XYZ file of C-alpha atoms in Angstrom:
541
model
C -4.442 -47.656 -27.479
C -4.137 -44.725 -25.068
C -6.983 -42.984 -27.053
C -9.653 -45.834 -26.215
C -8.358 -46.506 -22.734
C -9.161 -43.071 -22.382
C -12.980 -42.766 -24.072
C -13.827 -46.362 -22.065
C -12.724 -44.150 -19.089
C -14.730 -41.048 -19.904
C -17.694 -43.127 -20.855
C -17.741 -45.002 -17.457
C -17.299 -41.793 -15.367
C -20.351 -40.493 -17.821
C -22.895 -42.802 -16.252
C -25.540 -41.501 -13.690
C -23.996 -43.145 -10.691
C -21.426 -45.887 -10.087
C -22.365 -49.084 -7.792
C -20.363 -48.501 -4.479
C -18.711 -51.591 -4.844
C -17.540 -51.048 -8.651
C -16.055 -47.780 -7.420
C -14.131 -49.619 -4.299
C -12.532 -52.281 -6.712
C -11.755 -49.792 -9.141
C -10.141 -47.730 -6.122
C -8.276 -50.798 -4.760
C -6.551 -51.269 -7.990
C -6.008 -47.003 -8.547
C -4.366 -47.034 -4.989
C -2.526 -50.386 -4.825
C 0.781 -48.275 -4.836
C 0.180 -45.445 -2.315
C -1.487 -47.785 -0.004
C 0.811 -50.843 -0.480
C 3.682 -47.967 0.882
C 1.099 -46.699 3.717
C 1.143 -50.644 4.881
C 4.940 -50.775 4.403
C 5.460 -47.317 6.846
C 2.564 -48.568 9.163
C 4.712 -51.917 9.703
C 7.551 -49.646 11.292
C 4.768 -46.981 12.913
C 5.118 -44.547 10.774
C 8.282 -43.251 11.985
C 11.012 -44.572 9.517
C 10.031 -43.148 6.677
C 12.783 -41.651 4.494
C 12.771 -39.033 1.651
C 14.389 -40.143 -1.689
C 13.970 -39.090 -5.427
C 12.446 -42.524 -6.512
C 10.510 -42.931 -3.595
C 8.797 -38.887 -3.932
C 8.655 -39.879 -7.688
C 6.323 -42.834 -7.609
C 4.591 -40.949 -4.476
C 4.021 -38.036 -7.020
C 3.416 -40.001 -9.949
C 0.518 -42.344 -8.054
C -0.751 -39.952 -6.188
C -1.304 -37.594 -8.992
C -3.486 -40.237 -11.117
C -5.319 -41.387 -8.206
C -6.468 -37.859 -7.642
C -7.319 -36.925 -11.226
C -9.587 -40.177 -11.189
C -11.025 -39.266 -7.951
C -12.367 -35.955 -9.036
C -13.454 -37.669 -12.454
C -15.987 -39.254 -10.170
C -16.703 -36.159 -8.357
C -14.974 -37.073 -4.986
C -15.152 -33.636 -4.297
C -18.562 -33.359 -3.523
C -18.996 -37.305 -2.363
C -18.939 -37.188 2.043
C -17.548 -40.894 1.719
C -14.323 -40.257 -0.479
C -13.385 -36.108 -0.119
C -11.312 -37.264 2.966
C -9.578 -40.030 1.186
C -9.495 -37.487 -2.029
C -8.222 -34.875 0.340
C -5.108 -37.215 1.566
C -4.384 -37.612 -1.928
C -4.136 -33.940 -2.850
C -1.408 -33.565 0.355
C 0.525 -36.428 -0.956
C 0.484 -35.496 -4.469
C 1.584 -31.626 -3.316
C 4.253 -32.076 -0.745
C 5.828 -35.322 -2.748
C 6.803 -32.332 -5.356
C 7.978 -30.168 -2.060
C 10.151 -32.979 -1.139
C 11.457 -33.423 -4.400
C 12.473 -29.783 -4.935
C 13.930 -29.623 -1.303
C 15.938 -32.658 -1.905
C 17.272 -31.118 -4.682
C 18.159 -28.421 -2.913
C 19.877 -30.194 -0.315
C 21.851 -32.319 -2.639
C 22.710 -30.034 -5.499
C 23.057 -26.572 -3.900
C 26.622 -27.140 -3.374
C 27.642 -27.804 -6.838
C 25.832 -24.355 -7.447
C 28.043 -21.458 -8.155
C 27.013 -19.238 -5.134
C 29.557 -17.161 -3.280
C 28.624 -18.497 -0.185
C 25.674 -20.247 1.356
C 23.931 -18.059 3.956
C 24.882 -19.424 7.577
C 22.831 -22.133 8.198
C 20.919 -22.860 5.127
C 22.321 -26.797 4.677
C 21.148 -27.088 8.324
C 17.630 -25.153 7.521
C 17.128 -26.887 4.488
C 16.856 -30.249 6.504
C 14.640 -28.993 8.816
C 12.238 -28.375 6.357
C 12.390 -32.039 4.438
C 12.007 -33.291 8.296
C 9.096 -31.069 8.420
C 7.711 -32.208 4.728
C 8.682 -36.352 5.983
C 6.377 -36.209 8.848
C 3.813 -34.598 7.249
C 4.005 -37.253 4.497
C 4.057 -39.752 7.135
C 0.507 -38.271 8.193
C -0.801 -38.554 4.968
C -0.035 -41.787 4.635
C -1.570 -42.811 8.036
C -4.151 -40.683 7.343
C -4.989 -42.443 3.528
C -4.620 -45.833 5.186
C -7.214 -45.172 7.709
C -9.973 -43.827 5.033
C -8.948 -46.841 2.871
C -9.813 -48.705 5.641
C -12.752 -47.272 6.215
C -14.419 -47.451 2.471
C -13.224 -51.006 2.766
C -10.655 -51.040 0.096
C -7.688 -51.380 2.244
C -7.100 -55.147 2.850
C -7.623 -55.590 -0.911
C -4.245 -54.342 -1.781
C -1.589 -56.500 -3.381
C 1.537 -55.974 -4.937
C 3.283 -58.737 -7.465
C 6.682 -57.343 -6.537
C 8.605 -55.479 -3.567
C 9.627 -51.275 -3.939
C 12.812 -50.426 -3.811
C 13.106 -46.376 -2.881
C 17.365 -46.668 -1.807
C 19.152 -44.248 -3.777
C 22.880 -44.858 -3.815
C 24.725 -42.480 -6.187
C 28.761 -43.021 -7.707
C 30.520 -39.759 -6.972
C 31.742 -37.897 -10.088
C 30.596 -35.950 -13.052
C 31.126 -36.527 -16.670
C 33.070 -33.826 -18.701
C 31.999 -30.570 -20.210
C 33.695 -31.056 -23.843
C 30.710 -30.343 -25.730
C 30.702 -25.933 -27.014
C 27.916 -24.339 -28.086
C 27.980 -21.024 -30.451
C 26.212 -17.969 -30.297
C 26.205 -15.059 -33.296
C 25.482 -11.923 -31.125
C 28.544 -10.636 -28.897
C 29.512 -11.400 -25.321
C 28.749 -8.215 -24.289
C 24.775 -8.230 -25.475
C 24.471 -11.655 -24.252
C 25.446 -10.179 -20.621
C 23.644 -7.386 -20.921
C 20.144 -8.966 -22.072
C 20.712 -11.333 -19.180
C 21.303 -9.159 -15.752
C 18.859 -6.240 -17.286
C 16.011 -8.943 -17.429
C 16.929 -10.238 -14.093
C 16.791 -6.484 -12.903
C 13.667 -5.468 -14.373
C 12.148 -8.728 -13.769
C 12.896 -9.528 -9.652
C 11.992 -5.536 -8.785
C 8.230 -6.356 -7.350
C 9.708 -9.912 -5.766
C 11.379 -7.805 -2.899
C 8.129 -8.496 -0.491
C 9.968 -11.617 0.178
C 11.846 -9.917 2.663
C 8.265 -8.293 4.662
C 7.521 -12.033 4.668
C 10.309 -13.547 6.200
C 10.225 -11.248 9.507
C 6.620 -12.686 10.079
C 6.409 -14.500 13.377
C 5.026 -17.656 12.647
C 3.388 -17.961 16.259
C 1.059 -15.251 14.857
C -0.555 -17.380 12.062
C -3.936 -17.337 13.479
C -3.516 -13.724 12.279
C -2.514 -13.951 9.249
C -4.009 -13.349 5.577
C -2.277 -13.942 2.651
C -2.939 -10.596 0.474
C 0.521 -9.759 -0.251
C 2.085 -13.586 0.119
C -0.570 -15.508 -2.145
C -0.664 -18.474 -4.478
C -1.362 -16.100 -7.527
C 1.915 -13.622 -6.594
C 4.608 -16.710 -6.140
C 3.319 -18.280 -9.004
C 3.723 -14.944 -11.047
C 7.545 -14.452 -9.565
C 7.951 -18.361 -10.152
C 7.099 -18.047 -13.976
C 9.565 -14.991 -14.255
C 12.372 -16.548 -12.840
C 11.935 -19.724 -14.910
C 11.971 -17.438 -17.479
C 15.300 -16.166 -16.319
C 16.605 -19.343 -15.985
C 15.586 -20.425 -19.383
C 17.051 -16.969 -21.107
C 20.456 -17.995 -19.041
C 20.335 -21.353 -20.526
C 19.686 -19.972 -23.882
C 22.370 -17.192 -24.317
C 24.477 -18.075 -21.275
C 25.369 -21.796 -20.929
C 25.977 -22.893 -23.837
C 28.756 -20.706 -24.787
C 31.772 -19.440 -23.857
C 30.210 -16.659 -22.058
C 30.560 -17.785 -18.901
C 34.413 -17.451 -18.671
C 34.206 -13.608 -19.040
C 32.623 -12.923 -16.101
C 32.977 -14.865 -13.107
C 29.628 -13.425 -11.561
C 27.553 -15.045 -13.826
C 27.472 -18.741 -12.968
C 26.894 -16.999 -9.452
C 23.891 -15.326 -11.136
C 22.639 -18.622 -12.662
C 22.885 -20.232 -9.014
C 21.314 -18.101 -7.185
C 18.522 -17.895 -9.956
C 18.382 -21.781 -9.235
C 17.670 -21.705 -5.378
C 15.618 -18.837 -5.894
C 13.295 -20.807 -8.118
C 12.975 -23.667 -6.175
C 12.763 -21.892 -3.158
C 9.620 -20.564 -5.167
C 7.950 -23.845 -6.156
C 8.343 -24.915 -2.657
C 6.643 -21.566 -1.281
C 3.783 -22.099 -3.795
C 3.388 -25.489 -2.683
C 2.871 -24.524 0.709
C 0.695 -21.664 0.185
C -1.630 -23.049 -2.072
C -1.767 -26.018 0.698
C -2.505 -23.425 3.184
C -5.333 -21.300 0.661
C -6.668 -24.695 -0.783
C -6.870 -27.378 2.213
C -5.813 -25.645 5.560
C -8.576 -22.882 5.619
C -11.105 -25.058 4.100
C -10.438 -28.735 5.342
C -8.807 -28.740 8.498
C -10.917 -30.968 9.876
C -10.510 -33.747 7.608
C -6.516 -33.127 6.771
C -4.737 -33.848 9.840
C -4.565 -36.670 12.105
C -5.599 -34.990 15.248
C -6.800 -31.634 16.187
C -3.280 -31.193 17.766
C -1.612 -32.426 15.129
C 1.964 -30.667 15.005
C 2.548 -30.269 11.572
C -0.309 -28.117 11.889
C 0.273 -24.500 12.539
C 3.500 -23.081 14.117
C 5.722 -25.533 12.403
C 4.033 -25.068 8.980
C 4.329 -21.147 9.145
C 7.729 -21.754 10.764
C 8.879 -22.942 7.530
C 7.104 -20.866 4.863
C 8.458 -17.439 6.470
C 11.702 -18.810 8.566
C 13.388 -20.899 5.456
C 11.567 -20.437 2.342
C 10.684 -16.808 2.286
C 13.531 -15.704 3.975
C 16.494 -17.317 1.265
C 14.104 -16.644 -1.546
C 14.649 -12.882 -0.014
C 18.416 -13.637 0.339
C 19.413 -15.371 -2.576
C 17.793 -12.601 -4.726
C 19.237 -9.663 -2.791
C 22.703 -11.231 -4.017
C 21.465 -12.229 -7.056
C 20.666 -8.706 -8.072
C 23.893 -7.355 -6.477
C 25.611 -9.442 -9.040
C 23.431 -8.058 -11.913
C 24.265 -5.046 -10.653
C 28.849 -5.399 -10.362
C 28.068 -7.175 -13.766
C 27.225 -3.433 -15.375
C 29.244 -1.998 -13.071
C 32.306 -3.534 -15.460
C 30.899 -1.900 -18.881
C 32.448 1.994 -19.578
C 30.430 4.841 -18.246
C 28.356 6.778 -20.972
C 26.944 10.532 -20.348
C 23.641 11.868 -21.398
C 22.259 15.349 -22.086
C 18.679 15.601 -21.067
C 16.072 18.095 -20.087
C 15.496 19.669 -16.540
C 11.907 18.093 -15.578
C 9.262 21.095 -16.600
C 7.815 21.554 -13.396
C 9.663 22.990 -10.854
C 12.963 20.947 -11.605
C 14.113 18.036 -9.564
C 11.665 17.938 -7.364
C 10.717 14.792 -5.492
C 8.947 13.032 -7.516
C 11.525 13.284 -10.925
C 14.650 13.069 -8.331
C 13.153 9.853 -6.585
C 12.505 8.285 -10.154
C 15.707 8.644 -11.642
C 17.415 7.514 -8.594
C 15.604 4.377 -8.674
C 16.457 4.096 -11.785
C 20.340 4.176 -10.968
C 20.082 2.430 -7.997
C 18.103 -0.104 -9.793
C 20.898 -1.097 -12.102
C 24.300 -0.227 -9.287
C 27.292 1.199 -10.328
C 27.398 5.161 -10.040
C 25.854 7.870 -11.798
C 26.211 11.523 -11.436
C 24.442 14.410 -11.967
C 26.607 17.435 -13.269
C 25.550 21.073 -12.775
C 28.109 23.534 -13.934
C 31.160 23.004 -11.770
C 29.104 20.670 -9.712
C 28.794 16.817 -9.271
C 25.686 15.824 -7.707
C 25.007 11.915 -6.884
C 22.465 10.631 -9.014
C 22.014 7.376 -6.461
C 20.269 9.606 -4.016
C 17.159 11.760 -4.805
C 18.056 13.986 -2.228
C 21.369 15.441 -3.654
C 19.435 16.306 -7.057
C 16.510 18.340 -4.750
C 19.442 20.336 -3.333
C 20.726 20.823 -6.961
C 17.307 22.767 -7.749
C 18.790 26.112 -5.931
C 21.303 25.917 -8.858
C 18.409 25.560 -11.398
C 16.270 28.119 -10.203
C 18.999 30.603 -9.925
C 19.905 30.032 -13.301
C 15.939 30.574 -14.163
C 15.816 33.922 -12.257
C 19.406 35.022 -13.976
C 17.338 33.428 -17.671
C 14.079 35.930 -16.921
C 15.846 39.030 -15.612
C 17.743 39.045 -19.126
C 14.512 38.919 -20.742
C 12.948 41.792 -18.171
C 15.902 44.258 -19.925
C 13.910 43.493 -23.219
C 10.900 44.822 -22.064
C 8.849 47.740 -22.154
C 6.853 48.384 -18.618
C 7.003 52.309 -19.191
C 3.134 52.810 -19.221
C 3.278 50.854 -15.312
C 5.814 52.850 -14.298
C 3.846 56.036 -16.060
C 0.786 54.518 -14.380
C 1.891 54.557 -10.682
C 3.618 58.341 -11.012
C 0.870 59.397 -11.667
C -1.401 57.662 -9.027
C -3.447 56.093 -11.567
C -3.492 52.142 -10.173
C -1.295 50.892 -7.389
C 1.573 49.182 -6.574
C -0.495 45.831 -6.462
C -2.139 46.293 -9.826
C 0.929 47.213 -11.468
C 2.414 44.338 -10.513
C -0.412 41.932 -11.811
C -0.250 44.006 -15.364
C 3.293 42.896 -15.616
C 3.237 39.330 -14.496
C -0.137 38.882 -17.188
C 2.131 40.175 -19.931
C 5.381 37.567 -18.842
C 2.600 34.740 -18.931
C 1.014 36.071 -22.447
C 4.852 35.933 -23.937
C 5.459 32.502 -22.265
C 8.238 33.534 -20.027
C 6.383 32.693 -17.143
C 4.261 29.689 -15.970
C 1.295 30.069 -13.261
C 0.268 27.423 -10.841
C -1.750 29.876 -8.913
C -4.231 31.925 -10.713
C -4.255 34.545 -7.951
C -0.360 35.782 -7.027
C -0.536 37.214 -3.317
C 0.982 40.790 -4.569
C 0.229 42.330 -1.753
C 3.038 40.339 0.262
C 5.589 41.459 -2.099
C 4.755 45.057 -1.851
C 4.128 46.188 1.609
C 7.141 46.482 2.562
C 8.825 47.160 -0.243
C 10.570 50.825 -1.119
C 12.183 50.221 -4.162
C 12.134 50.423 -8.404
C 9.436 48.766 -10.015
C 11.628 46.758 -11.891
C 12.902 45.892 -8.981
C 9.871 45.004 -7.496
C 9.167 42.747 -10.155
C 12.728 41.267 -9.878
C 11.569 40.589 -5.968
C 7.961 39.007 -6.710
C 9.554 36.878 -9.426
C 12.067 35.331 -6.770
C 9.467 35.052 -4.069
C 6.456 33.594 -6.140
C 9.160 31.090 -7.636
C 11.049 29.994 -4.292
C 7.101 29.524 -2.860
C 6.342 27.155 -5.908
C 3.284 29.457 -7.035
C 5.186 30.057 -10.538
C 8.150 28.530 -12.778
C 10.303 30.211 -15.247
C 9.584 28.554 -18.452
C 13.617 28.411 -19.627
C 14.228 24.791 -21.320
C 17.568 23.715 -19.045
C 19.287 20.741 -19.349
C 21.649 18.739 -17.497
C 24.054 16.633 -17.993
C 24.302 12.801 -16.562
C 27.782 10.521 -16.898
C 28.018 6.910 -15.758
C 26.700 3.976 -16.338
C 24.960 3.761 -19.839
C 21.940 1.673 -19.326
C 20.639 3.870 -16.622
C 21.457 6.729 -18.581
C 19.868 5.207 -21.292
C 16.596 4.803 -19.178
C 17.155 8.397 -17.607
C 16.780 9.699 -21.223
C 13.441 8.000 -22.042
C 12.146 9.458 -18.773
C 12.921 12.767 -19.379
C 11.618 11.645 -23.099
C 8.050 11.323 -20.876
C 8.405 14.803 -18.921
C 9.679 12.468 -15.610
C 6.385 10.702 -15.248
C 4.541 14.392 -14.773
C 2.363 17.160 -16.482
C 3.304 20.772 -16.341
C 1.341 20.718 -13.060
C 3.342 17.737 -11.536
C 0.758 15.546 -11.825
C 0.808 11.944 -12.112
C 1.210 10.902 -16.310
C 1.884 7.162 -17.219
C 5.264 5.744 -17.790
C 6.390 4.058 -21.336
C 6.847 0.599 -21.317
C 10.051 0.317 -20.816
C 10.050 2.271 -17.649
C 6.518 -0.380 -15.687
C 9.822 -1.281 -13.344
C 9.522 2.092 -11.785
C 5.826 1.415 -11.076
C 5.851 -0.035 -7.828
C 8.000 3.603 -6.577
C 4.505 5.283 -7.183
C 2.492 2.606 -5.362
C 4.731 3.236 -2.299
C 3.019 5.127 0.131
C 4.877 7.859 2.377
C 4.841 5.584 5.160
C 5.612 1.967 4.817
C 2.725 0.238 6.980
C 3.779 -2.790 8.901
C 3.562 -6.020 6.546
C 0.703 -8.583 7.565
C 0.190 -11.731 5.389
């Protein structure tokens, strides 16, 4: 039945053109509902109009069909219906807004969050005020190009719509269990490292959130687009679902009392999300491109300030909020599980450097809980990249002590018989030597040409002491490396140390010239530490 409806409906949008007046009666009848409620709000001026879940669900529902009929007769590019089409579109949109806000404002508190942020409840209603009026403008607006395509007084309803939603308190029992094969403990695990690895690019949330909203003539939407909150909506539904899935329906949730706090704050952060898409797509879709025909006036208020007002002051900035905690909790959640250690490989070039020391302590930092770095007698604090740099004096001294035992081992008599005798100087000496410690691999060049004059202009003593000197000197100056295969050793908690070992695994993300190599797979969370320039510049949308 469906099927043919469907066909006769193709094969009538298929002809060359519709008659103007088949197109209004078939409009009249597509619109009854949305314009039937238009009448209704117009009866109290537009200024009574409440948000409810049945009355956002037949909005959303109506308008929805009316605008996939619409562009089936290419209202889009028609100068008579794209206004009415483009009323359609904003009810269709900020009906789901409403919805998910509603939801928000009704549900949140049976949500296991620690706290709500200080004002949220209050926020939250400031934005379904925001989203009422600007549904009550639609619904002028539709009204008025109904009016004017002469479908309007056409519309008739057999029966009255009844949007009241009056709720019993209560909640029915949780009796039913679920069972799961694989332990608590992986369960857990899977959950707050997905939520980690997943939520590590979403943190421009917090940029967009100090925006001023005043300044939206300014704005561009690079960083804050349709195409990015989409992306961070799908992963968090994602999270939600793998919750749902391994979390929920078990037991699991009694062994940790951070992870219904986890699955809340996954929930406002997702419809936070929708909302934020919603708006933005609005603003990339109809704003930029149809101003003209999508407000009421050219000083309409829900135009501008107010708009922006919402999308950085409320939805941005709790996304930004609710996450922050979110991954906190990820993060005391793997914080509970015993610390592990890990022997692994000092990074080839030059040690821990910056760029190996700022990767691995993203990586601890990126999961919480403490890691440290042990050298010897020494602890050094694996959450900070700068603690490992200052551990490299340890590393290179152990280098130097490494190649001065293998300087005993060999034979430099013919330099030493060289310069007695006047034969070649200090200088070339010197080169003959360091030529031989590359040739046996004890030594690794990143400057072909070694400044030995420096070294020996001042210098009085042995050769082999000489050679002792220009070894320390070319290797504190970064011009050569010791090539001694050092490890360290790195104790806390396992899944960074696990993650620690498949960097060093990859040589820290560097060649033997400290350049640049790609990470494994397992590792792309680390990206966005590359694509960090020195500087932060200031954020504009």
């Amino acid at each position: 039945m469906n099927a043919v409806a469907n066909e006769n409906e193709i094969a009538t949008v298929n002809k060359e053109h519709i008659e103007p007046e088949e197109f209004k009666a078939l409009m009249a009848e597509r619109s009854a509902v949305l314009l039937y409620i238009a009448r209704d709000q117009q009866r109290q001026n537009f200024d009574h109009c409440v948000l409810t879940r049945p009355f956002l669900s037949v909005l959303q529902a109506e308008a929805t069909q009316l605008e996939e009929i619409l562009d089936a007769y290419g209202a889009r590019n028609n100068i008579t219906w794209y206004p009415f089409r483009v009323q359609t579109a904003v009810l269709k949109n900020f009906s789901n807004a409403g919805y998910e806000l509603l939801h928000l404002h009704l549900t949140c508190r049976n949500y296991a969050l620690f706290s709500l942020p200080p004002n949220f409840q209050e926020d939250t209603l400031k934005a379904i005020t925001y989203v009422t009026c600007l549904i009550s403008c639609s619904l002028k607006m539709l009204l008025e190009q109904a009016e004017a395509n002469g479908i309007a007084p056409h519309v008739t309803l057999k029966q009255d719509l009844d949007f009241t939603e009056e709720l019993p308190p209560g909640r029915l029992p949780r009796n039913r269990k679920g069972w799961h094969h694989d332990s608590v403990k992986e369960r857990v695990l899977k959950l707050a490292t997905s939520f980690l690895h997943h939520t590590v690019d979403a943190k421009f949330f917090n940029a967009a959130a100090k925006i001023d909203p005043a300044n939206w003539r300014n704005l561009n939407f690079d960083w804050l687009s349709e195409t990015t909150l989409r992306e961070q909506e799908i992963k968090f539904h994602n999270l939600q679902s793998l919750y749902d899935t391994y979390i929920s329906d078990s037991e699991t949730e009694a062994s940790d009392h951070y992870l219904p706090m986890l699955r809340g704050h996954i929930s406002a952060v997702l419809h936070l999300l929708r909302i934020a898409t919603i708006f933005v797509h609005f603003y990339e879709r109809h704003v930029k491109l149809n101003r003209s025909v999508l407000f009421c006036s050219e000083k309409c208020p829900y135009d501008g300030d107010w708009f922006f007002a919402i999308l950085t002051g409320y939805l941005t900035r709790y996304a930004s909020e609710f996450l922050i905690r979110a991954r906190s909790f990820c993060q005391q959640i793997l914080a509970r599980y015993p610390d592990d250690i890990r022997e692994v490989p000092v990074p080839l070039y030059i040690g821990f450097h910056v760029r190996p020391s700022t990767l691995v302590a993203a990586i601890v930092n990126h999961y919480g809980g403490d890691v440290a770095m042990l050298l010897g007698d020494q602890e050094y604090n694996a959450k900070m990249a700068a603690s490992m740099i200052h551990a490299n004096g340890w590393i290179d001294q152990k280098k130097r002590e490494y190649i001065f035992e293998q300087l005993r081992a060999i034979d430099f008599s013919r330099q030493e018989d060289l310069l007695r005798q006047g034969a070649i100087t200090m200088e070339q000496a010197l080169a003959e030597a360091f030529s031989l410690l590359r040739q046996k691999n004890l030594l690794v060049f990143y400057v072909e040409e070694l400044p030995y004059a420096e070294v020996t202009r001042h210098h009085s003593g042995t050769f082999r002491e000489l050679l002792r000197d220009a070894i320390t000197d070319f290797q504190t100056g970064r011009k050569i490396n010791v090539n001694m295969k050092a490890t360290v050793v790195f104790r806390g908690n396992k899944l960074a140390l696990d993650d620690i070992a498949i960097l060093a695994a990859h040589d820290y993300g560097e060649n033997h010239r400290g350049e640049d190599i790609a990470l494994p797979k397992e590792l792309e969370y680390l990206n966005h530490i590359r694509a960090q320039p020195k500087t932060t510049p200031k954020m504009t949308l």
